PDB file of C-alpha atoms in Angstrom:
ATOM      1  CA  GLN A   1      -0.140  -0.240  -0.152  1.00 78.00           C
ATOM      2  CA  GLN A   2       1.499   3.079  -0.940  1.00 90.00           C
ATOM      3  CA  PRO A   3       2.029   6.108   0.881  1.00 95.00           C
ATOM      4  CA  VAL A   4       0.099   9.517   0.847  1.00 96.00           C
ATOM      5  CA  GLN A   5       2.221  12.264   0.015  1.00 97.00           C
ATOM      6  CA  SER A   6       1.254  16.197   0.371  1.00 96.00           C
ATOM      7  CA  PRO A   7       1.042  18.573  -1.179  1.00 97.00           C
ATOM      8  CA  GLN A   8       1.198  17.324  -4.820  1.00 96.00           C
ATOM      9  CA  ALA A   9       2.739  20.393  -6.215  1.00 97.00           C
ATOM     10  CA  VAL A  10       4.323  23.374  -4.526  1.00 97.00           C
ATOM     11  CA  ILE A  11       6.051  26.316  -6.044  1.00 97.00           C
ATOM     12  CA  LEU A  12       8.327  28.505  -4.224  1.00 95.00           C
ATOM     13  CA  ARG A  13      10.742  31.685  -4.541  1.00 96.00           C
ATOM     14  CA  GLU A  14      13.818  31.107  -4.137  1.00 96.00           C
ATOM     15  CA  GLY A  15      14.738  31.555  -0.349  1.00 96.00           C
ATOM     16  CA  GLU A  16      11.287  30.680   0.505  1.00 96.00           C
ATOM     17  CA  ASP A  17      11.044  27.096   2.877  1.00 96.00           C
ATOM     18  CA  ALA A  18       8.613  24.361   2.263  1.00 96.00           C
ATOM     19  CA  VAL A  19       7.456  21.271   3.863  1.00 97.00           C
ATOM     20  CA  ILE A  20       6.248  18.299   2.389  1.00 98.00           C
ATOM     21  CA  ASN A  21       4.416  15.225   4.248  1.00 97.00           C
ATOM     22  CA  CYS A  22       4.208  11.508   3.753  1.00 97.00           C
ATOM     23  CA  SER A  23       1.899   9.258   5.820  1.00 96.00           C
ATOM     24  CA  SER A  24       1.063   5.632   5.503  1.00 93.00           C
ATOM     25  CA  SER A  25      -2.132   3.525   7.199  1.00 91.00           C
ATOM     26  CA  LYS A  26       1.203   0.774   8.165  1.00 88.00           C
ATOM     27  CA  ALA A  27       3.167   0.741  10.346  1.00 86.00           C
ATOM     28  CA  LEU A  28       6.314   1.570   8.966  1.00 86.00           C
ATOM     29  CA  TYR A  29       9.863   0.265   9.379  1.00 86.00           C
ATOM     30  CA  SER A  30      11.825   3.226   7.486  1.00 89.00           C
ATOM     31  CA  VAL A  31      11.509   5.893   5.315  1.00 93.00           C
ATOM     32  CA  HIS A  32      12.877   7.023   2.234  1.00 94.00           C
ATOM     33  CA  TRP A  33      13.230  10.375   0.258  1.00 95.00           C
ATOM     34  CA  TYR A  34      14.273  11.345  -3.251  1.00 96.00           C
ATOM     35  CA  ARG A  35      14.564  13.761  -5.209  1.00 96.00           C
ATOM     36  CA  GLN A  36      13.698  13.217  -9.266  1.00 96.00           C
ATOM     37  CA  LYS A  37      14.899  15.917 -12.004  1.00 95.00           C
ATOM     38  CA  HIS A  38      12.653  15.639 -15.065  1.00 91.00           C
ATOM     39  CA  GLY A  39      14.463  12.988 -17.535  1.00 89.00           C
ATOM     40  CA  GLU A  40      16.516  11.370 -14.521  1.00 92.00           C
ATOM     41  CA  ALA A  41      16.869   9.004 -12.338  1.00 93.00           C
ATOM     42  CA  PRO A  42      15.648   9.720  -8.427  1.00 94.00           C
ATOM     43  CA  VAL A  43      18.053  10.414  -6.496  1.00 94.00           C
ATOM     44  CA  PHE A  44      18.556   8.869  -2.553  1.00 93.00           C
ATOM     45  CA  LEU A  45      18.427  12.055  -0.541  1.00 93.00           C
ATOM     46  CA  MET A  46      18.605  10.071   3.331  1.00 91.00           C
ATOM     47  CA  ILE A  47      16.705   7.097   5.210  1.00 91.00           C
ATOM     48  CA  LEU A  48      14.478   7.503   8.749  1.00 91.00           C
ATOM     49  CA  LEU A  49      14.410   4.447  10.454  1.00 84.00           C
ATOM     50  CA  LYS A  50      11.617   3.335  12.826  1.00 74.00           C
ATOM     51  CA  GLY A  51      12.156   3.794  16.256  1.00 67.00           C
ATOM     52  CA  GLY A  52      11.630   7.965  15.222  1.00 63.00           C
ATOM     53  CA  GLU A  53      14.336  10.244  13.735  1.00 68.00           C
ATOM     54  CA  GLN A  54      15.133  13.359  12.498  1.00 68.00           C
ATOM     55  CA  LYS A  55      18.169  13.866   9.817  1.00 71.00           C
ATOM     56  CA  GLY A  56      19.796  16.751   8.214  1.00 71.00           C
ATOM     57  CA  HIS A  57      21.321  16.999   4.664  1.00 71.00           C
ATOM     58  CA  ASP A  58      22.685  20.584   4.013  1.00 74.00           C
ATOM     59  CA  LYS A  59      19.489  22.382   4.577  1.00 87.00           C
ATOM     60  CA  ILE A  60      17.222  19.849   3.412  1.00 92.00           C
ATOM     61  CA  SER A  61      16.365  17.678   7.109  1.00 91.00           C
ATOM     62  CA  ALA A  62      13.404  15.303   7.350  1.00 93.00           C
ATOM     63  CA  SER A  63      11.391  13.796  10.944  1.00 91.00           C
ATOM     64  CA  PHE A  64       9.690  10.443  11.282  1.00 91.00           C
ATOM     65  CA  ASN A  65       6.993  10.355  13.688  1.00 89.00           C
ATOM     66  CA  GLU A  66       6.796   6.664  14.227  1.00 86.00           C
ATOM     67  CA  LYS A  67       3.457   6.678  16.686  1.00 87.00           C
ATOM     68  CA  LYS A  68       1.507   8.173  13.690  1.00 89.00           C
ATOM     69  CA  GLN A  69       3.546   6.842  10.682  1.00 90.00           C
ATOM     70  CA  GLN A  70       4.074  10.344   9.494  1.00 93.00           C
ATOM     71  CA  SER A  71       7.265  11.835   7.694  1.00 94.00           C
ATOM     72  CA  SER A  72       7.780  15.321   6.846  1.00 95.00           C
ATOM     73  CA  LEU A  73      10.537  16.497   4.298  1.00 95.00           C
ATOM     74  CA  TYR A  74      12.049  20.260   5.106  1.00 94.00           C
ATOM     75  CA  LEU A  75      13.316  22.586   2.326  1.00 95.00           C
ATOM     76  CA  THR A  76      14.824  25.774   3.776  1.00 93.00           C
ATOM     77  CA  ALA A  77      15.695  28.887   2.261  1.00 93.00           C
ATOM     78  CA  SER A  78      15.288  26.988  -1.086  1.00 93.00           C
ATOM     79  CA  GLN A  79      17.479  27.195  -4.059  1.00 94.00           C
ATOM     80  CA  LEU A  80      16.907  26.807  -7.695  1.00 95.00           C
ATOM     81  CA  SER A  81      18.268  23.556  -7.330  1.00 94.00           C
ATOM     82  CA  TYR A  82      15.922  22.514  -5.358  1.00 95.00           C
ATOM     83  CA  SER A  83      13.091  21.796  -7.894  1.00 97.00           C
ATOM     84  CA  GLY A  84      12.129  18.425  -9.251  1.00 97.00           C
ATOM     85  CA  THR A  85       9.946  15.980  -7.858  1.00 97.00           C
ATOM     86  CA  TYR A  86      10.083  14.673  -4.439  1.00 97.00           C
ATOM     87  CA  PHE A  87       9.261  11.130  -3.392  1.00 97.00           C
ATOM     88  CA  CYS A  88       8.435   9.489  -0.319  1.00 96.00           C
ATOM     89  CA  GLY A  89       9.210   5.691  -0.078  1.00 95.00           C
ATOM     90  CA  THR A  90       8.409   3.294   2.788  1.00 92.00           C
ATOM     91  CA  VAL A  91       9.140   0.042   3.965  1.00 89.00           C
ATOM     92  CA  ARG A  92       6.635  -1.701   6.116  1.00 86.00           C
ATOM     93  CA  ASN A  93       7.104  -2.968   9.449  1.00 76.00           C
ATOM     94  CA  SER A  94       6.091  -6.268   8.422  1.00 69.00           C
ATOM     95  CA  GLY A  95       8.658  -8.576   6.854  1.00 65.00           C
ATOM     96  CA  ASN A  96       9.964  -8.892   3.612  1.00 70.00           C
ATOM     97  CA  THR A  97       8.419  -5.604   1.982  1.00 80.00           C
ATOM     98  CA  PRO A  98       9.439  -4.055  -0.756  1.00 88.00           C
ATOM     99  CA  LEU A  99      10.071   0.313  -1.074  1.00 92.00           C
ATOM    100  CA  VAL A 100       7.172   1.248  -2.380  1.00 93.00           C
ATOM    101  CA  PHE A 101       6.403   5.206  -3.161  1.00 95.00           C
ATOM    102  CA  GLY A 102       4.066   8.015  -3.205  1.00 96.00           C
ATOM    103  CA  LYS A 103       3.037   9.865  -5.793  1.00 96.00           C
ATOM    104  CA  GLY A 104       4.903  12.395  -5.421  1.00 96.00           C
ATOM    105  CA  THR A 105       5.477  16.269  -5.144  1.00 97.00           C
ATOM    106  CA  ARG A 106       6.337  19.066  -7.520  1.00 97.00           C
ATOM    107  CA  LEU A 107       8.957  21.396  -6.283  1.00 97.00           C
ATOM    108  CA  SER A 108       9.429  24.295  -8.544  1.00 97.00           C
ATOM    109  CA  VAL A 109      11.389  27.064  -7.499  1.00 96.00           C
ATOM    110  CA  ILE A 110      11.532  29.847  -9.162  1.00 95.00           C
ATOM    111  CA  ALA A 111      13.770  33.451  -9.080  1.00 92.00           C
TER     112      ALA A 111
ATOM    113  CA  GLU B   1      31.593   6.877  -7.348  1.00 72.00           C
ATOM    114  CA  PRO B   2      29.837   3.383  -8.299  1.00 72.00           C
ATOM    115  CA  GLU B   3      27.009   3.554 -10.383  1.00 93.00           C
ATOM    116  CA  VAL B   4      24.060   1.149 -11.660  1.00 96.00           C
ATOM    117  CA  THR B   5      24.226   1.231 -15.540  1.00 96.00           C
ATOM    118  CA  GLN B   6      21.112   0.114 -17.775  1.00 97.00           C
ATOM    119  CA  THR B   7      21.370  -0.498 -21.450  1.00 96.00           C
ATOM    120  CA  PRO B   8      19.485   0.361 -23.698  1.00 97.00           C
ATOM    121  CA  SER B   9      18.902   3.943 -22.703  1.00 96.00           C
ATOM    122  CA  HIS B  10      15.872   3.824 -25.140  1.00 97.00           C
ATOM    123  CA  GLN B  11      14.495   1.160 -26.742  1.00 97.00           C
ATOM    124  CA  VAL B  12      11.356   0.979 -29.463  1.00 98.00           C
ATOM    125  CA  THR B  13       9.181  -2.338 -29.871  1.00 98.00           C
ATOM    126  CA  GLN B  14       6.184  -3.439 -31.458  1.00 97.00           C
ATOM    127  CA  MET B  15       3.514  -4.710 -29.620  1.00 97.00           C
ATOM    128  CA  GLY B  16       3.743  -8.621 -29.239  1.00 97.00           C
ATOM    129  CA  GLN B  17       7.512  -8.386 -29.173  1.00 98.00           C
ATOM    130  CA  GLU B  18       9.951  -9.732 -26.566  1.00 98.00           C
ATOM    131  CA  VAL B  19      12.256  -6.925 -25.264  1.00 98.00           C
ATOM    132  CA  ILE B  20      15.298  -7.777 -22.647  1.00 97.00           C
ATOM    133  CA  LEU B  21      16.218  -4.624 -20.442  1.00 98.00           C
ATOM    134  CA  ARG B  22      19.618  -4.954 -18.937  1.00 97.00           C
ATOM    135  CA  CYS B  23      21.336  -3.749 -15.962  1.00 97.00           C
ATOM    136  CA  VAL B  24      24.680  -3.979 -14.144  1.00 97.00           C
ATOM    137  CA  PRO B  25      24.142  -3.464 -10.370  1.00 96.00           C
ATOM    138  CA  ILE B  26      26.901  -1.690  -8.165  1.00 95.00           C
ATOM    139  CA  SER B  27      29.264  -4.483  -7.570  1.00 90.00           C
ATOM    140  CA  ASN B  28      28.956  -5.057  -3.738  1.00 90.00           C
ATOM    141  CA  HIS B  29      25.442  -4.770  -4.113  1.00 93.00           C
ATOM    142  CA  LEU B  30      22.845  -7.962  -2.864  1.00 91.00           C
ATOM    143  CA  TYR B  31      19.263  -6.661  -3.429  1.00 94.00           C
ATOM    144  CA  PHE B  32      18.239  -5.520  -6.879  1.00 95.00           C
ATOM    145  CA  TYR B  33      15.114  -3.932  -8.316  1.00 96.00           C
ATOM    146  CA  TRP B  34      13.333  -3.023 -10.895  1.00 98.00           C
ATOM    147  CA  TYR B  35      10.505  -0.206 -10.762  1.00 97.00           C
ATOM    148  CA  ARG B  36       9.030   1.215 -13.445  1.00 97.00           C
ATOM    149  CA  GLN B  37       7.435   4.808 -14.354  1.00 97.00           C
ATOM    150  CA  ILE B  38       4.694   5.732 -17.137  1.00 95.00           C
ATOM    151  CA  LEU B  39       5.320   9.232 -18.044  1.00 91.00           C
ATOM    152  CA  GLY B  40       4.580  11.540 -15.167  1.00 87.00           C
ATOM    153  CA  GLN B  41       3.343   9.186 -12.773  1.00 91.00           C
ATOM    154  CA  LYS B  42       4.984   7.963  -9.387  1.00 92.00           C
ATOM    155  CA  VAL B  43       7.617   5.228  -9.815  1.00 95.00           C
ATOM    156  CA  GLU B  44       6.472   1.672  -9.321  1.00 96.00           C
ATOM    157  CA  PHE B  45       7.360  -1.005  -7.402  1.00 96.00           C
ATOM    158  CA  LEU B  46       7.590  -4.493  -9.820  1.00 97.00           C
ATOM    159  CA  VAL B  47      10.376  -6.888  -8.132  1.00 97.00           C
ATOM    160  CA  SER B  48      13.103  -7.334  -5.676  1.00 95.00           C
ATOM    161  CA  PHE B  49      16.018 -10.155  -6.030  1.00 94.00           C
ATOM    162  CA  TYR B  50      18.037 -11.193  -3.887  1.00 92.00           C
ATOM    163  CA  ASN B  51      20.309 -14.556  -3.595  1.00 88.00           C
ATOM    164  CA  ASN B  52      19.535 -15.002  -7.304  1.00 88.00           C
ATOM    165  CA  GLU B  53      15.561 -15.506  -6.613  1.00 92.00           C
ATOM    166  CA  ILE B  54      12.498 -13.449  -6.383  1.00 94.00           C
ATOM    167  CA  SER B  55      11.999 -11.870  -2.706  1.00 92.00           C
ATOM    168  CA  GLU B  56       9.149 -10.111  -3.798  1.00 92.00           C
ATOM    169  CA  LYS B  57       6.959  -8.742  -6.682  1.00 94.00           C
ATOM    170  CA  SER B  58       4.277  -6.564  -7.318  1.00 94.00           C
ATOM    171  CA  GLU B  59       0.565  -7.259  -8.912  1.00 93.00           C
ATOM    172  CA  ILE B  60       2.125  -5.689 -11.987  1.00 94.00           C
ATOM    173  CA  PHE B  61       4.709  -8.001 -12.229  1.00 96.00           C
ATOM    174  CA  ASP B  62       2.785 -11.260 -13.912  1.00 94.00           C
ATOM    175  CA  ASP B  63       3.477 -14.238 -16.321  1.00 94.00           C
ATOM    176  CA  GLN B  64       4.894 -11.656 -19.356  1.00 96.00           C
ATOM    177  CA  PHE B  65       7.584 -10.762 -16.701  1.00 97.00           C
ATOM    178  CA  SER B  66      10.725 -12.574 -15.389  1.00 97.00           C
ATOM    179  CA  VAL B  67      14.305 -11.551 -14.416  1.00 96.00           C
ATOM    180  CA  GLU B  68      17.036 -13.084 -14.607  1.00 94.00           C
ATOM    181  CA  ARG B  69      20.676 -12.724 -13.026  1.00 91.00           C
ATOM    182  CA  PRO B  70      22.467 -14.514 -16.046  1.00 86.00           C
ATOM    183  CA  ASP B  71      26.189 -14.152 -14.261  1.00 86.00           C
ATOM    184  CA  GLY B  72      27.801 -12.508 -11.948  1.00 78.00           C
ATOM    185  CA  SER B  73      26.797  -8.699 -12.849  1.00 86.00           C
ATOM    186  CA  ASN B  74      23.919  -8.575 -14.952  1.00 93.00           C
ATOM    187  CA  PHE B  75      20.680  -8.146 -13.697  1.00 95.00           C
ATOM    188  CA  THR B  76      18.023  -8.474 -16.686  1.00 97.00           C
ATOM    189  CA  LEU B  77      14.089  -7.501 -17.009  1.00 98.00           C
ATOM    190  CA  LYS B  78      12.524  -9.293 -19.678  1.00 98.00           C
ATOM    191  CA  ILE B  79       8.833  -8.749 -21.306  1.00 98.00           C
ATOM    192  CA  ARG B  80       7.068 -10.832 -23.242  1.00 97.00           C
ATOM    193  CA  SER B  81       4.323 -10.374 -25.577  1.00 97.00           C
ATOM    194  CA  THR B  82       4.916  -6.130 -25.214  1.00 97.00           C
ATOM    195  CA  LYS B  83       1.746  -4.616 -24.662  1.00 97.00           C
ATOM    196  CA  LEU B  84       1.108  -0.761 -25.480  1.00 97.00           C
ATOM    197  CA  GLU B  85       0.441   0.108 -21.987  1.00 96.00           C
ATOM    198  CA  ASP B  86       3.875  -1.206 -21.107  1.00 97.00           C
ATOM    199  CA  SER B  87       5.684   1.763 -22.325  1.00 97.00           C
ATOM    200  CA  ALA B  88       7.061   3.373 -19.496  1.00 97.00           C
ATOM    201  CA  MET B  89      10.877   4.247 -17.896  1.00 97.00           C
ATOM    202  CA  TYR B  90      12.263   1.272 -16.552  1.00 98.00           C
ATOM    203  CA  PHE B  91      14.201   1.881 -13.571  1.00 97.00           C
ATOM    204  CA  CYS B  92      16.774  -0.741 -11.964  1.00 97.00           C
ATOM    205  CA  ALA B  93      18.080  -0.249  -8.680  1.00 97.00           C
ATOM    206  CA  SER B  94      20.339  -1.666  -6.368  1.00 96.00           C
ATOM    207  CA  SER B  95      21.142  -1.710  -2.478  1.00 94.00           C
ATOM    208  CA  SER B  96      23.526  -3.048   0.102  1.00 92.00           C
ATOM    209  CA  SER B  97      21.161  -3.806   2.201  1.00 85.00           C
ATOM    210  CA  GLN B  98      17.825  -5.185   2.392  1.00 79.00           C
ATOM    211  CA  PHE B  99      15.700  -2.256   4.315  1.00 74.00           C
ATOM    212  CA  ASN B 100      17.832   0.419   5.914  1.00 80.00           C
ATOM    213  CA  SER B 101      20.402   1.176   3.000  1.00 87.00           C
ATOM    214  CA  PRO B 102      19.104   3.521   0.351  1.00 91.00           C
ATOM    215  CA  LEU B 103      18.756   2.410  -3.449  1.00 94.00           C
ATOM    216  CA  HIS B 104      20.894   3.258  -5.945  1.00 96.00           C
ATOM    217  CA  PHE B 105      19.378   4.026  -9.768  1.00 96.00           C
ATOM    218  CA  GLY B 106      20.182   3.766 -13.020  1.00 96.00           C
ATOM    219  CA  ASN B 107      19.224   6.198 -15.517  1.00 95.00           C
ATOM    220  CA  GLY B 108      16.387   4.234 -16.884  1.00 97.00           C
ATOM    221  CA  THR B 109      15.447   2.391 -19.778  1.00 97.00           C
ATOM    222  CA  ARG B 110      12.407   3.935 -21.852  1.00 97.00           C
ATOM    223  CA  LEU B 111      10.406   1.598 -23.366  1.00 98.00           C
ATOM    224  CA  THR B 112       8.504   2.706 -26.406  1.00 98.00           C
ATOM    225  CA  VAL B 113       5.681  -0.302 -27.620  1.00 98.00           C
ATOM    226  CA  THR B 114       4.413   0.716 -30.883  1.00 97.00           C
TER     227      THR B 114
END
């Protein structure tokens, strides 16, 4: 069962912040975040494991609320290079389950 | 940095034909995957492969599809009797562990069925 992402799309001006949310109805083992630019492969950003954690990577960070089965990706002081589609992927906490992606959030950063 | 390579980058085939998409995963990775992405849509899981056998497959991965690791480096996806709706970008990915390491994606093969 795929995770649900919101919003579907967002437009930012350079320097603005954004939050992308990802939620699941099933207990999760881990949440992955990837960014895909048009015509390219998805590129890994970060993984958050159950136990609830928060990770950061430059001005992109994420949190995972295990109790709510929700993760959020935070983009601060956005740059033009942040434009792309962000996918969360989830691994369920029920044995041998694959990474399943949400429908993605299209982020456009404009000057 | 090691990378996943896929060939061909673009494949055009006629409906009903068979195609084989090829992938060379990162050499020390143990888990291999195929995903597909219909234009403008989400990345859909097809199959995962470990220890020379399928570990998980989605409902998309029916008898039309098969995977193989014919030697120590290649990982292939065969699509038999292709249909128009098989047109998509097919991504191969590999990872070092199953649940808590990133997937490294290849650049994909764009399959066009005419």
